[in-house]
């Protein structure tokens, strides 16, 4: 079942670009530069590839991550962490923009194996976009604690 709200890709893209700029000011330890390769968002001076996922809902109001599995449910095109693994991303950041917290995931190959097991019997949530539906899972953050570093600022 898809969420009742329909998202506009261009609006979301503009928001993402704004958030990316904001995040470079927060995530100073790696001196991020915008990637010329569209498969990930940033590069570090050491050559690490970084992908940023932003959510604007209040992290204190829910104990969950929404992890995008498919950018398009019907085409089964990988999204989120799954897409990042396919693009050889080194660090996946899940940032709660309005909550002063982000989660830094590494060891993405191991994380994917765990996610496959955790989600095999879960209901996939659909998020409507113009022309396609994104599919993902609501997972308790505590289940993924071994795979992330939580950073408050």
PDB file of C-alpha atoms in Angstrom:
ATOM      1  CA  UNK A   1       0.000   0.000   0.000  1.00  0.00           C
ATOM      2  CA  UNK A   2       1.363   3.396  -0.891  1.00  0.00           C
ATOM      3  CA  UNK A   3       1.417   6.435   1.340  1.00  0.00           C
ATOM      4  CA  UNK A   4      -1.377   8.917   0.528  1.00  0.00           C
ATOM      5  CA  UNK A   5       0.995  11.790  -0.215  1.00  0.00           C
ATOM      6  CA  UNK A   6       2.548  12.060  -3.674  1.00  0.00           C
ATOM      7  CA  UNK A   7       6.089  13.422  -3.833  1.00  0.00           C
ATOM      8  CA  UNK A   8       7.473  15.454  -6.703  1.00  0.00           C
ATOM      9  CA  UNK A   9      10.947  14.360  -7.861  1.00  0.00           C
ATOM     10  CA  UNK A  10      12.196  17.855  -8.782  1.00  0.00           C
ATOM     11  CA  UNK A  11      11.065  19.298  -5.446  1.00  0.00           C
ATOM     12  CA  UNK A  12      12.751  16.435  -3.609  1.00  0.00           C
ATOM     13  CA  UNK A  13      15.930  16.890  -5.646  1.00  0.00           C
ATOM     14  CA  UNK A  14      16.070  20.610  -4.825  1.00  0.00           C
ATOM     15  CA  UNK A  15      15.612  19.808  -1.131  1.00  0.00           C
ATOM     16  CA  UNK A  16      18.324  17.156  -1.306  1.00  0.00           C
ATOM     17  CA  UNK A  17      20.792  19.586  -2.851  1.00  0.00           C
ATOM     18  CA  UNK A  18      20.058  22.131  -0.117  1.00  0.00           C
ATOM     19  CA  UNK A  19      20.499  19.487   2.585  1.00  0.00           C
ATOM     20  CA  UNK A  20      23.743  18.254   1.044  1.00  0.00           C
ATOM     21  CA  UNK A  21      25.232  21.729   1.313  1.00  0.00           C
ATOM     22  CA  UNK A  22      24.076  22.017   4.933  1.00  0.00           C
ATOM     23  CA  UNK A  23      25.511  18.609   5.771  1.00  0.00           C
ATOM     24  CA  UNK A  24      29.016  19.469   4.545  1.00  0.00           C
ATOM     25  CA  UNK A  25      29.108  22.132   7.266  1.00  0.00           C
ATOM     26  CA  UNK A  26      28.095  19.611   9.946  1.00  0.00           C
ATOM     27  CA  UNK A  27      30.205  16.641   8.852  1.00  0.00           C
ATOM     28  CA  UNK A  28      33.507  18.442   9.027  1.00  0.00           C
ATOM     29  CA  UNK A  29      35.741  15.503   9.962  1.00  0.00           C
ATOM     30  CA  UNK A  30      35.948  14.237   6.393  1.00  0.00           C
ATOM     31  CA  UNK A  31      36.111  17.547   4.491  1.00  0.00           C
ATOM     32  CA  UNK A  32      33.524  16.399   1.997  1.00  0.00           C
ATOM     33  CA  UNK A  33      33.503  17.521  -1.602  1.00  0.00           C
ATOM     34  CA  UNK A  34      30.565  17.076  -3.949  1.00  0.00           C
ATOM     35  CA  UNK A  35      31.036  14.032  -6.142  1.00  0.00           C
ATOM     36  CA  UNK A  36      31.163  14.479  -9.912  1.00  0.00           C
ATOM     37  CA  UNK A  37      29.893  10.887 -10.126  1.00  0.00           C
ATOM     38  CA  UNK A  38      26.121  10.870  -9.614  1.00  0.00           C
ATOM     39  CA  UNK A  39      26.177   7.388  -8.060  1.00  0.00           C
ATOM     40  CA  UNK A  40      27.096   8.890  -4.660  1.00  0.00           C
ATOM     41  CA  UNK A  41      26.922  12.327  -3.089  1.00  0.00           C
ATOM     42  CA  UNK A  42      30.388  13.090  -1.728  1.00  0.00           C
ATOM     43  CA  UNK A  43      34.051  12.156  -1.759  1.00  0.00           C
ATOM     44  CA  UNK A  44      36.489  12.442   1.124  1.00  0.00           C
ATOM     45  CA  UNK A  45      40.145  13.480   0.709  1.00  0.00           C
ATOM     46  CA  UNK A  46      41.050   9.792   1.319  1.00  0.00           C
ATOM     47  CA  UNK A  47      38.886   8.744  -1.621  1.00  0.00           C
ATOM     48  CA  UNK A  48      35.948   7.366   0.359  1.00  0.00           C
ATOM     49  CA  UNK A  49      32.527   7.527  -1.289  1.00  0.00           C
ATOM     50  CA  UNK A  50      29.704   8.893   0.848  1.00  0.00           C
ATOM     51  CA  UNK A  51      25.957   8.700   0.252  1.00  0.00           C
ATOM     52  CA  UNK A  52      23.569  10.936   2.220  1.00  0.00           C
ATOM     53  CA  UNK A  53      19.959  10.053   2.995  1.00  0.00           C
ATOM     54  CA  UNK A  54      17.908  12.851   4.565  1.00  0.00           C
ATOM     55  CA  UNK A  55      14.635  12.701   6.443  1.00  0.00           C
ATOM     56  CA  UNK A  56      12.897  15.735   7.867  1.00  0.00           C
ATOM     57  CA  UNK A  57      10.613  14.018  10.372  1.00  0.00           C
ATOM     58  CA  UNK A  58      11.500  14.253  14.056  1.00  0.00           C
ATOM     59  CA  UNK A  59      13.759  11.361  15.075  1.00  0.00           C
ATOM     60  CA  UNK A  60      12.603  11.652  18.693  1.00  0.00           C
ATOM     61  CA  UNK A  61       9.016  10.891  17.684  1.00  0.00           C
ATOM     62  CA  UNK A  62       9.775   7.433  16.300  1.00  0.00           C
ATOM     63  CA  UNK A  63      12.342   4.695  16.975  1.00  0.00           C
ATOM     64  CA  UNK A  64      12.460   3.718  13.290  1.00  0.00           C
ATOM     65  CA  UNK A  65      14.491   4.222  10.159  1.00  0.00           C
ATOM     66  CA  UNK A  66      12.664   4.159   6.848  1.00  0.00           C
ATOM     67  CA  UNK A  67      15.029   2.162   4.650  1.00  0.00           C
ATOM     68  CA  UNK A  68      14.347   2.448   0.954  1.00  0.00           C
ATOM     69  CA  UNK A  69      14.660  -0.952  -0.706  1.00  0.00           C
ATOM     70  CA  UNK A  70      13.524  -0.064  -4.215  1.00  0.00           C
ATOM     71  CA  UNK A  71      13.602   3.369  -5.797  1.00  0.00           C
ATOM     72  CA  UNK A  72      10.878   1.960  -8.065  1.00  0.00           C
ATOM     73  CA  UNK A  73       8.946  -0.979  -6.577  1.00  0.00           C
ATOM     74  CA  UNK A  74       7.650  -2.236  -9.902  1.00  0.00           C
ATOM     75  CA  UNK A  75      10.957  -2.089 -11.746  1.00  0.00           C
ATOM     76  CA  UNK A  76      12.723  -3.480  -8.647  1.00  0.00           C
ATOM     77  CA  UNK A  77      15.496  -0.908  -9.061  1.00  0.00           C
ATOM     78  CA  UNK A  78      17.660  -0.884  -5.930  1.00  0.00           C
ATOM     79  CA  UNK A  79      17.375   2.076  -3.592  1.00  0.00           C
ATOM     80  CA  UNK A  80      18.945   3.293  -0.377  1.00  0.00           C
ATOM     81  CA  UNK A  81      21.674   1.154   1.156  1.00  0.00           C
ATOM     82  CA  UNK A  82      21.130  -1.580  -1.459  1.00  0.00           C
ATOM     83  CA  UNK A  83      21.814   0.916  -4.243  1.00  0.00           C
ATOM     84  CA  UNK A  84      24.830   2.254  -2.360  1.00  0.00           C
ATOM     85  CA  UNK A  85      26.353  -1.224  -2.140  1.00  0.00           C
ATOM     86  CA  UNK A  86      25.933  -1.616  -5.897  1.00  0.00           C
ATOM     87  CA  UNK A  87      27.716   1.698  -6.372  1.00  0.00           C
ATOM     88  CA  UNK A  88      30.626   0.737  -4.084  1.00  0.00           C
ATOM     89  CA  UNK A  89      29.789   3.435  -1.523  1.00  0.00           C
ATOM     90  CA  UNK A  90      31.946   3.298   1.620  1.00  0.00           C
ATOM     91  CA  UNK A  91      29.823   5.331   4.045  1.00  0.00           C
ATOM     92  CA  UNK A  92      26.037   5.663   4.114  1.00  0.00           C
ATOM     93  CA  UNK A  93      24.733   8.542   6.232  1.00  0.00           C
ATOM     94  CA  UNK A  94      21.131   8.663   7.449  1.00  0.00           C
ATOM     95  CA  UNK A  95      20.517  12.239   8.594  1.00  0.00           C
ATOM     96  CA  UNK A  96      17.481  13.450  10.508  1.00  0.00           C
ATOM     97  CA  UNK A  97      17.718  17.038   9.293  1.00  0.00           C
ATOM     98  CA  UNK A  98      15.542  18.632  11.980  1.00  0.00           C
ATOM     99  CA  UNK A  99      16.689  16.509  14.918  1.00  0.00           C
ATOM    100  CA  UNK A 100      20.401  17.242  15.301  1.00  0.00           C
ATOM    101  CA  UNK A 101      21.423  13.633  14.712  1.00  0.00           C
ATOM    102  CA  UNK A 102      22.830  11.469  11.971  1.00  0.00           C
ATOM    103  CA  UNK A 103      23.765   7.805  11.722  1.00  0.00           C
ATOM    104  CA  UNK A 104      26.926   6.748   9.942  1.00  0.00           C
ATOM    105  CA  UNK A 105      26.873   3.249   8.458  1.00  0.00           C
ATOM    106  CA  UNK A 106      29.995   1.436   7.309  1.00  0.00           C
ATOM    107  CA  UNK A 107      30.584  -2.217   6.383  1.00  0.00           C
ATOM    108  CA  UNK A 108      27.645  -1.977   4.019  1.00  0.00           C
ATOM    109  CA  UNK A 109      28.158  -5.464   2.550  1.00  0.00           C
ATOM    110  CA  UNK A 110      27.647  -7.006   6.008  1.00  0.00           C
ATOM    111  CA  UNK A 111      24.725  -4.702   6.706  1.00  0.00           C
ATOM    112  CA  UNK A 112      22.942  -5.815   3.520  1.00  0.00           C
ATOM    113  CA  UNK A 113      23.106  -9.452   4.629  1.00  0.00           C
ATOM    114  CA  UNK A 114      21.495  -8.512   7.934  1.00  0.00           C
ATOM    115  CA  UNK A 115      18.877  -6.337   6.241  1.00  0.00           C
ATOM    116  CA  UNK A 116      17.897  -9.147   3.878  1.00  0.00           C
ATOM    117  CA  UNK A 117      17.149 -11.383   6.871  1.00  0.00           C
ATOM    118  CA  UNK A 118      15.383  -8.664   8.872  1.00  0.00           C
ATOM    119  CA  UNK A 119      13.120  -7.634   5.998  1.00  0.00           C
ATOM    120  CA  UNK A 120      12.259 -11.010   4.445  1.00  0.00           C
ATOM    121  CA  UNK A 121       8.891 -11.169   6.241  1.00  0.00           C
ATOM    122  CA  UNK A 122       8.196  -7.452   6.582  1.00  0.00           C
ATOM    123  CA  UNK A 123       5.491  -5.548   4.779  1.00  0.00           C
ATOM    124  CA  UNK A 124       6.949  -3.181   2.187  1.00  0.00           C
ATOM    125  CA  UNK A 125       5.676   0.373   2.473  1.00  0.00           C
ATOM    126  CA  UNK A 126       5.047   2.245  -0.762  1.00  0.00           C
ATOM    127  CA  UNK A 127       5.765   5.948  -1.102  1.00  0.00           C
ATOM    128  CA  UNK A 128       4.075   7.591  -4.079  1.00  0.00           C
ATOM    129  CA  UNK A 129       6.084   9.728  -6.417  1.00  0.00           C
ATOM    130  CA  UNK A 130       4.934  11.140  -9.731  1.00  0.00           C
ATOM    131  CA  UNK A 131       5.194   8.184 -12.114  1.00  0.00           C
ATOM    132  CA  UNK A 132       6.574   5.547  -9.734  1.00  0.00           C
ATOM    133  CA  UNK A 133       6.330   4.160  -6.205  1.00  0.00           C
ATOM    134  CA  UNK A 134       9.336   3.847  -3.920  1.00  0.00           C
ATOM    135  CA  UNK A 135       9.302   0.806  -1.639  1.00  0.00           C
ATOM    136  CA  UNK A 136      10.939   0.431   1.728  1.00  0.00           C
ATOM    137  CA  UNK A 137      10.773  -0.836   5.269  1.00  0.00           C
ATOM    138  CA  UNK A 138      10.277   0.674   8.670  1.00  0.00           C
ATOM    139  CA  UNK A 139      12.963  -0.864  10.885  1.00  0.00           C
ATOM    140  CA  UNK A 140      13.669  -0.165  14.560  1.00  0.00           C
ATOM    141  CA  UNK A 141      16.957   1.701  14.873  1.00  0.00           C
ATOM    142  CA  UNK A 142      17.964  -0.499  17.822  1.00  0.00           C
ATOM    143  CA  UNK A 143      18.085  -3.554  15.534  1.00  0.00           C
ATOM    144  CA  UNK A 144      20.815  -1.919  13.467  1.00  0.00           C
ATOM    145  CA  UNK A 145      22.871  -0.499  16.343  1.00  0.00           C
ATOM    146  CA  UNK A 146      25.940  -2.697  15.681  1.00  0.00           C
ATOM    147  CA  UNK A 147      26.167  -1.254  12.164  1.00  0.00           C
ATOM    148  CA  UNK A 148      26.072   2.484  12.784  1.00  0.00           C
ATOM    149  CA  UNK A 149      27.655   5.251  14.782  1.00  0.00           C
ATOM    150  CA  UNK A 150      25.128   7.766  16.113  1.00  0.00           C
ATOM    151  CA  UNK A 151      26.321  11.352  16.074  1.00  0.00           C
ATOM    152  CA  UNK A 152      24.540  14.295  17.687  1.00  0.00           C
ATOM    153  CA  UNK A 153      25.494  17.895  17.065  1.00  0.00           C
TER     154      UNK A 153
END
